[in-house]
Amino acid sequence: MEGEDVFDEEGDEMGFLQTEWKRSMEKRLKEGYLNGIDAGRGNALQSGFNLGYKLGVNMLMPYGKLRGTLSALLTWYQLHNPEPPATAKLNDLLTAVCQCEDQLLKCLSSMSQAPHPSDLSSTLEEMNLGCSGAGGVLEEESSCTTDQNCCRNKDPLALSLARCRTSQQLHDTARQELCRIAKETLSVAEHLNLPEGILYYIQSLQNITYN
């Protein structure tokens, strides 16, 4: 009987150890799983931030330079020779730059939040899961739905930017508008007989390339 008691005690102890081992392993696995999720989220957030920062800086910095140039020209000209036509034109160009910056920020924000319906449509087509419109394909949502103000105001720039479905299209549209405003700024600067150095700098803004 004593031998049986010893075996029973050893069996109970082994069972207890196995149970504790199992609990410990489950706890470690759970901790590892949670740590993995946290690390994955951290990496995803950092990658998203890096991409968003790069896109934002590359597209907005040239506009910032042009806005600063226009502000300086406007201030200088108002002090030295406040000719109404030139002052009004510089004001218009400065307003256009500020509007471009605002629209770009809105577009960058909306791109980071959700995919465009056309992107979903392309994905569904590749998977042979096109939804039923008249032709069995997901119908594209109006480009203005990303910014209803652009529809009401009929702002050509807002409409153009709202139609951009990818960051590359947004780059191209932003660059075209930047070049247009810089070209008009250069024309005003030449009319005002500004020094060659200033003219060269304004001209260089048209040649800025986005990385």
XYZ file of N, CA and C in Angstrom, residues 5 24 35 44 48-49 55 67 80 83 103-104 113 125 127-128 130 137 160 169 174 178 182 205:
72
model
N 0.897 4.365 -2.650
C 0.763 5.770 -2.252
C 1.870 6.624 -2.848
N 1.721 27.656 -18.544
C 2.844 28.558 -18.802
C 3.056 28.742 -20.300
N 2.305 40.467 -28.563
C 3.488 41.268 -28.890
C 3.685 41.354 -30.398
N 3.457 48.825 -39.365
C 2.529 49.321 -40.380
C 2.326 50.824 -40.236
N 3.416 53.554 -42.960
C 2.420 54.479 -43.485
C 2.825 55.929 -43.269
N 3.382 56.207 -42.093
C 3.840 57.571 -41.809
C 4.969 57.966 -42.755
N 5.337 61.606 -49.540
C 4.408 62.151 -50.525
C 4.078 63.605 -50.206
N 4.904 79.890 -52.734
C 4.090 80.771 -51.885
C 4.970 81.802 -51.182
N 7.318 99.491 -52.523
C 8.125 100.304 -53.433
C 7.359 100.875 -54.620
N 1.631 99.403 -57.852
C 0.835 99.501 -59.074
C -0.341 98.526 -58.969
N -6.112 71.902 -51.293
C -6.694 70.778 -52.024
C -5.787 69.552 -51.979
N -4.479 69.774 -52.071
C -3.536 68.654 -52.002
C -3.606 67.963 -50.647
N -7.071 57.284 -46.299
C -8.175 56.735 -45.511
C -8.871 55.568 -46.189
N -12.446 42.971 -60.865
C -12.347 42.461 -62.224
C -11.250 41.420 -62.343
N -10.332 39.466 -60.105
C -10.793 38.259 -59.420
C -12.029 37.668 -60.087
N -12.443 38.266 -61.256
C -13.655 37.833 -61.942
C -14.885 37.934 -61.047
N -16.752 40.945 -60.906
C -17.351 42.221 -61.258
C -18.794 42.300 -60.811
N -20.087 45.306 -64.441
C -18.882 45.847 -63.824
C -19.284 46.881 -62.798
N -10.055 68.392 -60.845
C -8.914 67.644 -61.387
C -8.239 66.810 -60.313
N -0.843 60.073 -60.153
C -1.735 61.008 -60.833
C -1.815 62.325 -60.065
N -0.523 67.997 -59.619
C 0.067 69.033 -58.768
C 1.211 69.736 -59.489
N 1.528 73.659 -60.487
C 2.683 74.406 -59.985
C 3.393 75.124 -61.124
N 3.856 79.144 -61.531
C 5.231 79.654 -61.578
C 5.481 80.415 -62.878
N 11.685 77.117 -60.212
C 10.556 76.465 -59.548
C 9.727 75.642 -60.528
